[in-house]
Structure formats: C-alpha cells, structure tokens
Short mmCIF file of C-alpha atoms and ligand atoms in Angstrom, two decimals:
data_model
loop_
_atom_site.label_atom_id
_atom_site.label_comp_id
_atom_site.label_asym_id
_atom_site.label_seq_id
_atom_site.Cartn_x
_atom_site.Cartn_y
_atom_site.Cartn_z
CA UNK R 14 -49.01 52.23 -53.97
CA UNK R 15 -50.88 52.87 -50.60
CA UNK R 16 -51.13 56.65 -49.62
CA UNK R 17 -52.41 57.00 -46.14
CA UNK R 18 -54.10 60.94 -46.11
CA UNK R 19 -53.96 61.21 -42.42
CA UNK R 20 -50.57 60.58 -41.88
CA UNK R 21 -49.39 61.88 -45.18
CA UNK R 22 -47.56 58.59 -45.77
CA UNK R 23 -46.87 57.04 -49.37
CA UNK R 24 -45.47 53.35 -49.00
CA UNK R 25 -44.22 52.41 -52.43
CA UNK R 26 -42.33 49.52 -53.71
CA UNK R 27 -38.34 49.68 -53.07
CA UNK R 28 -37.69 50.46 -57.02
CA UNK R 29 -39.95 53.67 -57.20
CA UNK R 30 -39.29 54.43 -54.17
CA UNK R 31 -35.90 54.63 -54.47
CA UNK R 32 -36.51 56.38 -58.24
CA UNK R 33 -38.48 59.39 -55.75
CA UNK R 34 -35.81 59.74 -53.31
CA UNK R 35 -32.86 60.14 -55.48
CA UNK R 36 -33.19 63.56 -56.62
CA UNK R 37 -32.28 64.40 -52.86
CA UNK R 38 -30.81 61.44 -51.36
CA UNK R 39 -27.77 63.16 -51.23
CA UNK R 40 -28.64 65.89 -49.57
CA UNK R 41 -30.73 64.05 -46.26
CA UNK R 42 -29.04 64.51 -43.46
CA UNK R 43 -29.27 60.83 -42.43
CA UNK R 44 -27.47 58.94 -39.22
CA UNK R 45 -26.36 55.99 -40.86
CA UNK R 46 -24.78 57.77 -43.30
CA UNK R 47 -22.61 59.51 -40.96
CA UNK R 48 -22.13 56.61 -38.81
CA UNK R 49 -21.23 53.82 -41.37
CA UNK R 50 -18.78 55.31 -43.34
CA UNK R 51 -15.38 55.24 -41.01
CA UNK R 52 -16.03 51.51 -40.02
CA UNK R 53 -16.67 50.73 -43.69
CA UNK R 54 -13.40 52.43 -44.74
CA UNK R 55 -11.51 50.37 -41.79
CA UNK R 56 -13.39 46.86 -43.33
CA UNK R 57 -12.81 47.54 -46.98
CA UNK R 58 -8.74 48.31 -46.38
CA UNK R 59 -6.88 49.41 -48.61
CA UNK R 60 -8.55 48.93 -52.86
CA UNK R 61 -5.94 50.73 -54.49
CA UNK R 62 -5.31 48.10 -57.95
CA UNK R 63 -8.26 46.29 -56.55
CA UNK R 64 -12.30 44.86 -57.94
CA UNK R 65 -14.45 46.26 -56.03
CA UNK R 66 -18.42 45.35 -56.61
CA UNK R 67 -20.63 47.67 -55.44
CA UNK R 68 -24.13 45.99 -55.17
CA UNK R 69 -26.87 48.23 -54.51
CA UNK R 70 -24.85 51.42 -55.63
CA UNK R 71 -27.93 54.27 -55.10
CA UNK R 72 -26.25 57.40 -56.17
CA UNK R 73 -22.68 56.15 -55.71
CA UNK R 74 -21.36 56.85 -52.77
CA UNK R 75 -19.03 54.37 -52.56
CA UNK R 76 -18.12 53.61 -55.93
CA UNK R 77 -16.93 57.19 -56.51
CA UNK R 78 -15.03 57.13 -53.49
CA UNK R 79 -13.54 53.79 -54.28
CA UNK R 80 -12.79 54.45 -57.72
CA UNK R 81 -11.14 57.68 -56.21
CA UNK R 82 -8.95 55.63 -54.00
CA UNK R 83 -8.12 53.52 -56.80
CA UNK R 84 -10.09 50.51 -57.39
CA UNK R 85 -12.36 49.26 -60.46
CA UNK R 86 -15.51 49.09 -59.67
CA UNK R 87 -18.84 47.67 -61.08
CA UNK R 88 -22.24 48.98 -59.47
CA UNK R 89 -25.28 47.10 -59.42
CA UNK R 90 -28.86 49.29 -58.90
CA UNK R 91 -32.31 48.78 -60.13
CA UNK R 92 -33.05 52.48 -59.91
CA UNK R 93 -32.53 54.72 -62.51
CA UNK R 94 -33.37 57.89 -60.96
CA UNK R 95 -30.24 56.78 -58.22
CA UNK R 96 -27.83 55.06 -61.02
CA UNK R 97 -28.51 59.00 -63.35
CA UNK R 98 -27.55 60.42 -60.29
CA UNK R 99 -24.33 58.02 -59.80
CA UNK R 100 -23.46 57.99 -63.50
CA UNK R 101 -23.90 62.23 -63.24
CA UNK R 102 -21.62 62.83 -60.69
CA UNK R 103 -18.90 59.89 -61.95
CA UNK R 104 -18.83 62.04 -65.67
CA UNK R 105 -15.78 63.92 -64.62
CA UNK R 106 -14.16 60.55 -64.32
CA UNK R 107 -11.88 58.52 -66.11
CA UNK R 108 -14.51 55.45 -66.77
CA UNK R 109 -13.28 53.28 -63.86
CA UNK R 110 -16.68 52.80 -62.57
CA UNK R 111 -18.92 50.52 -64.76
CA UNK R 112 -22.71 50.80 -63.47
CA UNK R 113 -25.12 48.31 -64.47
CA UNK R 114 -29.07 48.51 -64.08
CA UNK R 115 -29.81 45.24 -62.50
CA UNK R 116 -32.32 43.90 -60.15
CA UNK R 117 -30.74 42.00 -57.15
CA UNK R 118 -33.37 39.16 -57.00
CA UNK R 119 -32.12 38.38 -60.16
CA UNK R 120 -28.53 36.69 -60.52
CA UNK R 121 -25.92 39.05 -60.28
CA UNK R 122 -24.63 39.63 -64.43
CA UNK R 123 -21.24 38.93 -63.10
CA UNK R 124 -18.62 36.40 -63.42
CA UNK R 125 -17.31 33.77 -60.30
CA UNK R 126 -14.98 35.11 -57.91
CA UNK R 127 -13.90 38.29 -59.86
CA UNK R 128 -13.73 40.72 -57.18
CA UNK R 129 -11.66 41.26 -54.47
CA UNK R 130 -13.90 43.09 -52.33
CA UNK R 131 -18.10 43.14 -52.77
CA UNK R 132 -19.95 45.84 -51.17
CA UNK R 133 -23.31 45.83 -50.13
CA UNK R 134 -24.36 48.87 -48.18
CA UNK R 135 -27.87 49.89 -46.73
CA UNK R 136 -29.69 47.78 -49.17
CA UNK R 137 -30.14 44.04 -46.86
CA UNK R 138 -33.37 45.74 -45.75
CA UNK R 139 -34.72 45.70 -48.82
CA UNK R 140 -33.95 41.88 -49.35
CA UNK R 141 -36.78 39.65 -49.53
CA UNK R 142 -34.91 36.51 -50.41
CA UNK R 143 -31.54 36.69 -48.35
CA UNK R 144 -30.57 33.26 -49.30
CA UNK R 145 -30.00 34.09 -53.05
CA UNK R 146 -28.11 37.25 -52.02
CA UNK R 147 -25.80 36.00 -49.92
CA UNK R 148 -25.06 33.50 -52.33
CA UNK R 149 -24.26 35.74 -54.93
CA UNK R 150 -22.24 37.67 -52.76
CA UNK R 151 -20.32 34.79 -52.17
CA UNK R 152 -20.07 33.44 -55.91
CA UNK R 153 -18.95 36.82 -57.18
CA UNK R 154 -16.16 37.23 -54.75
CA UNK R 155 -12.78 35.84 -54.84
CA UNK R 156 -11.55 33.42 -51.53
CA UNK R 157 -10.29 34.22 -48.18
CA UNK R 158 -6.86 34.82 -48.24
CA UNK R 159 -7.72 37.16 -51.25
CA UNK R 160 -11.37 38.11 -50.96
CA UNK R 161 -13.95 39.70 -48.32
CA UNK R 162 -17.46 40.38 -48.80
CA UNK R 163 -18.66 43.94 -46.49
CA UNK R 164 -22.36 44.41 -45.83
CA UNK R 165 -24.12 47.12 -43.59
CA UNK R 166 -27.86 47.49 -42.83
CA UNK R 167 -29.86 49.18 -40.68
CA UNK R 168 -29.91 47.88 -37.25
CA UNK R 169 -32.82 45.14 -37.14
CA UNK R 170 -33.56 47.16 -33.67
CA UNK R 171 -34.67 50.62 -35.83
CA UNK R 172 -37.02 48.29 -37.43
CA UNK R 173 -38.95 47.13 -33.75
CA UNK R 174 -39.16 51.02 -33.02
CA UNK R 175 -41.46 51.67 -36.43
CA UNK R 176 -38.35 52.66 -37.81
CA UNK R 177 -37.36 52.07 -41.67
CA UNK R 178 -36.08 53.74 -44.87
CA UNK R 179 -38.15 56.68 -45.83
CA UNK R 180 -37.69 60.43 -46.29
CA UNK R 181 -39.60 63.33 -46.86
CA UNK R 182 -40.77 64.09 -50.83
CA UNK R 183 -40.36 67.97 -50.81
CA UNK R 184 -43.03 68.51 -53.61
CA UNK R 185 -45.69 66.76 -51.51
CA UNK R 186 -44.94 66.76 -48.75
CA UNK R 187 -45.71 63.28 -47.92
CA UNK R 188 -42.64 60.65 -46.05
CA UNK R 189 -41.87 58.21 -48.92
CA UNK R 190 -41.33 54.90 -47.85
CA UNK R 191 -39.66 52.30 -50.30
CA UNK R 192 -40.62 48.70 -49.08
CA UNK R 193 -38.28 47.16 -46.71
CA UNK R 194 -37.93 43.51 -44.99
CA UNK R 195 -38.49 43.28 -41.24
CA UNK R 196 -35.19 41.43 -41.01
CA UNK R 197 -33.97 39.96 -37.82
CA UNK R 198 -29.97 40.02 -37.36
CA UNK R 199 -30.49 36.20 -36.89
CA UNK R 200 -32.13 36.01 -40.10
CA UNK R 201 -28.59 37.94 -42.01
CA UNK R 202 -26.39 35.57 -40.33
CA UNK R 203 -27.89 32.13 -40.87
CA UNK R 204 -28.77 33.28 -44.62
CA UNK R 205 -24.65 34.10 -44.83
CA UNK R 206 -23.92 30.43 -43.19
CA UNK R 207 -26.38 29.01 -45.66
CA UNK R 208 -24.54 30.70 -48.32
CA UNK R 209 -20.92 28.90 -46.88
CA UNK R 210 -19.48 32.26 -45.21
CA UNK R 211 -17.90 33.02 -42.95
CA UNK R 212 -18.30 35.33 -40.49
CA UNK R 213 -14.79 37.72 -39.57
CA UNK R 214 -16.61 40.49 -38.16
CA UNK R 215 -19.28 42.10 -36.71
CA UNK R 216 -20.67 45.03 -34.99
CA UNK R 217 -23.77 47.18 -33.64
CA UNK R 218 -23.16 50.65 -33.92
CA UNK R 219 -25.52 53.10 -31.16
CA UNK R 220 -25.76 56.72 -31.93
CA UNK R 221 -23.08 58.23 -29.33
CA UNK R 222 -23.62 61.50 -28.23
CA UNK R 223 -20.78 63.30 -30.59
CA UNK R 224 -23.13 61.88 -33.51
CA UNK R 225 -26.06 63.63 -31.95
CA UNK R 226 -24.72 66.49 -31.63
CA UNK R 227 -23.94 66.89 -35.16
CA UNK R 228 -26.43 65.33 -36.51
CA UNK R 229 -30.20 66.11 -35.59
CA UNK R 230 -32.16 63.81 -36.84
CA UNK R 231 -30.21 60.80 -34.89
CA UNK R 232 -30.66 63.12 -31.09
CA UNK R 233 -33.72 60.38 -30.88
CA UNK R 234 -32.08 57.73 -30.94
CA UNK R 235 -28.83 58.50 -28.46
CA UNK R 236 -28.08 54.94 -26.99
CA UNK R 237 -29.64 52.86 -29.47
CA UNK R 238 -28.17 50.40 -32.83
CA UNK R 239 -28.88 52.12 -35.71
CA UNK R 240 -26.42 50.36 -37.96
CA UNK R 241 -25.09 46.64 -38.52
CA UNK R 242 -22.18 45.38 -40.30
CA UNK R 243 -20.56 42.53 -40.59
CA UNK R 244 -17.76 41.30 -43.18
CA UNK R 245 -17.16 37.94 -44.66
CA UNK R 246 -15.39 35.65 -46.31
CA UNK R 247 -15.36 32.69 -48.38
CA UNK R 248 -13.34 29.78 -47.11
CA UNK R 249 -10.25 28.91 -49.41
CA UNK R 250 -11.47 26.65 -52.36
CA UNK R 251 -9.38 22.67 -52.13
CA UNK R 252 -8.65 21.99 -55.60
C1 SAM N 30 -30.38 53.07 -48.92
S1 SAM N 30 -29.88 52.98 -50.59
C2 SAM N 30 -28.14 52.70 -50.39
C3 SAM N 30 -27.36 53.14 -51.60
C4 SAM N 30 -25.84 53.03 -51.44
N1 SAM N 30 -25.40 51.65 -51.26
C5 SAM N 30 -25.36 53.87 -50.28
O1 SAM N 30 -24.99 53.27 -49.25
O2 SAM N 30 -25.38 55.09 -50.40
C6 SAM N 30 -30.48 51.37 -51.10
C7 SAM N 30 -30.24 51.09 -52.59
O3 SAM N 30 -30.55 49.71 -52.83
C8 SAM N 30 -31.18 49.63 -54.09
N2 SAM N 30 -31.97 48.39 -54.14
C9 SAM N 30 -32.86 47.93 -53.23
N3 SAM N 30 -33.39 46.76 -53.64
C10 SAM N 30 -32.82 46.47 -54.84
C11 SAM N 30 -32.96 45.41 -55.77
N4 SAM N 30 -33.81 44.38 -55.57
N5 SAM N 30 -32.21 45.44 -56.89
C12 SAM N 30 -31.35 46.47 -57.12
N6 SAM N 30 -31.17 47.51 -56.29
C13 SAM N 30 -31.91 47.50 -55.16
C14 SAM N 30 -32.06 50.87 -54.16
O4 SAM N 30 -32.43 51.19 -55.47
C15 SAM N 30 -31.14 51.91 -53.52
O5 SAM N 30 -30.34 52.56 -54.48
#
C-alpha cells in the first residue's frame, strides 16, 4: 500500500481496494454508471430463459437486474466486501444468481461454451494479462449464431487525463485507488483477435451535456470518452 500524505491518496491493490469501496459503491454518483447502462441493455437483448455470466460482478448490478429479467446467472468477483454486498441485496431472491469468489487471472471455474451471453463490465482496467481474459471469455461462451460476449471499460482516453477508478473513503478521508492497467483501446482489441473474436460492435461514449446536467461529477468531462464497449462473438465451431 502507498499512502501519499500530501495528496491524501491511498493506491492499493485492485482486491482491497475494491473490498474498501464496496460499502458505498452503490451509492457514488459515478458517470459511467449512468452512461453504460442503456447501451448495455441494447447489447445484451433480450436474457429472458437465458446463461448469463457475469465476470467481475462488484456488488451486482447486473446480475440482479438480469436475473430480474429472467436469466441464470453466475458471478465471478474476487472481492468479498463487493460479492457480501451482491449476495445481500440478491437474499430476497429466488437463488437464480450463483456468485462465486474467484480471481480472474485465474481460469474461469466454468465449463466450455455454457453461456449464452458473458458480461464483463468496468473491470478490463483492472486486467493485467488481457490475453488470458479474453480467452476465457471466449471459451466460456457459446458460438455466434447463439452466443455474444459484452465488455465495457473505461475509455482508455480517462486514463491519459490522470483519470482512473478511485473514490473517496468517507472515514478517512483519503481517494482510494484500486490498481488499474493503463490500457490502450488497441491493446483490448488485438488481445480479443488473439483470443479468435470477433468484433460486432463498438463504441466511444462522450459525456453529452443531458449527462452533465444530471450528473455532477461528469460536468468535467462534457465532450470527452468516458466509456468503451464493444461486443463479440465467437465464430461458429466446423465440426
Ligand atoms: C468497477 S467494479 C465493476 C463491478 C460491476 N461489474 C459493475 O459494473 O457494477 C470492478 C470489479 O472488478 C473486480 N475485479 C477486478 N479485478 C479482478 C480480478 N482479478 N478477479 C476478480 N474480480 C476482479 C473488482 O473486485 C470489482 O468488483
């Protein structure tokens, strides 16, 4: 852990960071947040009676809202403090989320092409070795005409303006910063091409001005990518 007493700045790594934050991760106001989830909606379709892996689950956001709209989900975190706060709030339902505590350098503890959709969201920047990612992502998830892999990140762009994931510990006082990986959007692509995807979509999403007006903390960064995503696919297997 490095704490930095001038500029009351903790950088710890991603695990306790994360293990800090989730107590209020919930309740930051954060841009991407508000940004991402529409387009990731639109890129997952419809899950109803689908598997849905969500890898790098945090507190749940999507796999309660998936599991809500239907699908059976498994959530991968290394986190406890963020999986107790996922597994909290999922109580009330009816067990369709399974949540496993799992480090994502590590193979995934899944079985080959099981799921019809894999999630990854906000957690690429945290990613040292993108090869191995990607190509779990792709081993987990079932083929093209049946299967699609969605990832967002943080724009590689908040990254050249000091920007990364961090937030503000309300007991000290201090911004909390979990380790991240100065990824370039180059470097996410070729690691997916590596991997055998392929690429169906993409897109760089600027705070707008409707976004900055309800949201204060992105008013700095009116114009500019905060958020990437990009959905893929495995090509169709030849027997
Ligand atoms: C910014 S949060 C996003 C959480 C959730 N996907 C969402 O969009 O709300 C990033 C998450 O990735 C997890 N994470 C980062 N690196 C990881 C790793 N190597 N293994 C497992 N989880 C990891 C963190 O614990 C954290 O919960």
């Amino acid at each position: 852990m490095v704490i930095s007493p001038a500029l009351k700045r903790e950088d710890l790594p991603t695990r306790e960071g994360y293990d800090r934050w989730a107590p209020t991760y919930d309740a930051d106001d954060n841009p991407l947040v508000a940004i991402e989830q529409p387009h990731m909606d639109a890129l997952l379709g419809d899950v109803r009676g689908l598997r849905v892996a969500d890898i790098g689950c945090g507190t749940g956001r999507y796999a309660l809202r998936l599991a809500r709209a239907g699908a059976a989900v498994t959530a991968l975190d290394f986190s406890q403090g963020m999986l107790n706060q996922a597994r909290a709030k999922a109580a009330e339902m009816d067990g369709s989320i399974k949540f496993i505590e799992h480090d994502l350098s590590q193979p995934f503890p899944l079985p080959d092409r099981s799921f019809d959709r894999v999630l990854s969201a906000l957690v690429l920047d945290h990613i040292p070795g993108l090869d191995p990612f990607f190509a779990e992502l792709k081993r987990i998830c079932k083929s093209a005409e049946k299967g699609a892999i969605v990832v967002s990140v943080m724009h590689p762009a908040m990254m050249l303006r000091g920007t990364q994931a961090r937030f503000t510990d309300p007991v000290s006082g201090c911004e909390v910063r979990p380790q991240s990986c100065p990824h370039q959007i180059s470097d996410y692509i070729m690691a997916a091409s590596r991997a055998g995807l392929m690429l169906d979509q993409m897109s760089e999403h600027p705070v707008d001005e409707a976004l900055a007006s309800r949201c204060p903390r992105a008013q700095k960064y009116l114009g500019w990518p905060i958020l990437l995503l990009m959905r893929l696919r495995s090509p169709i297997r030849l027997q």
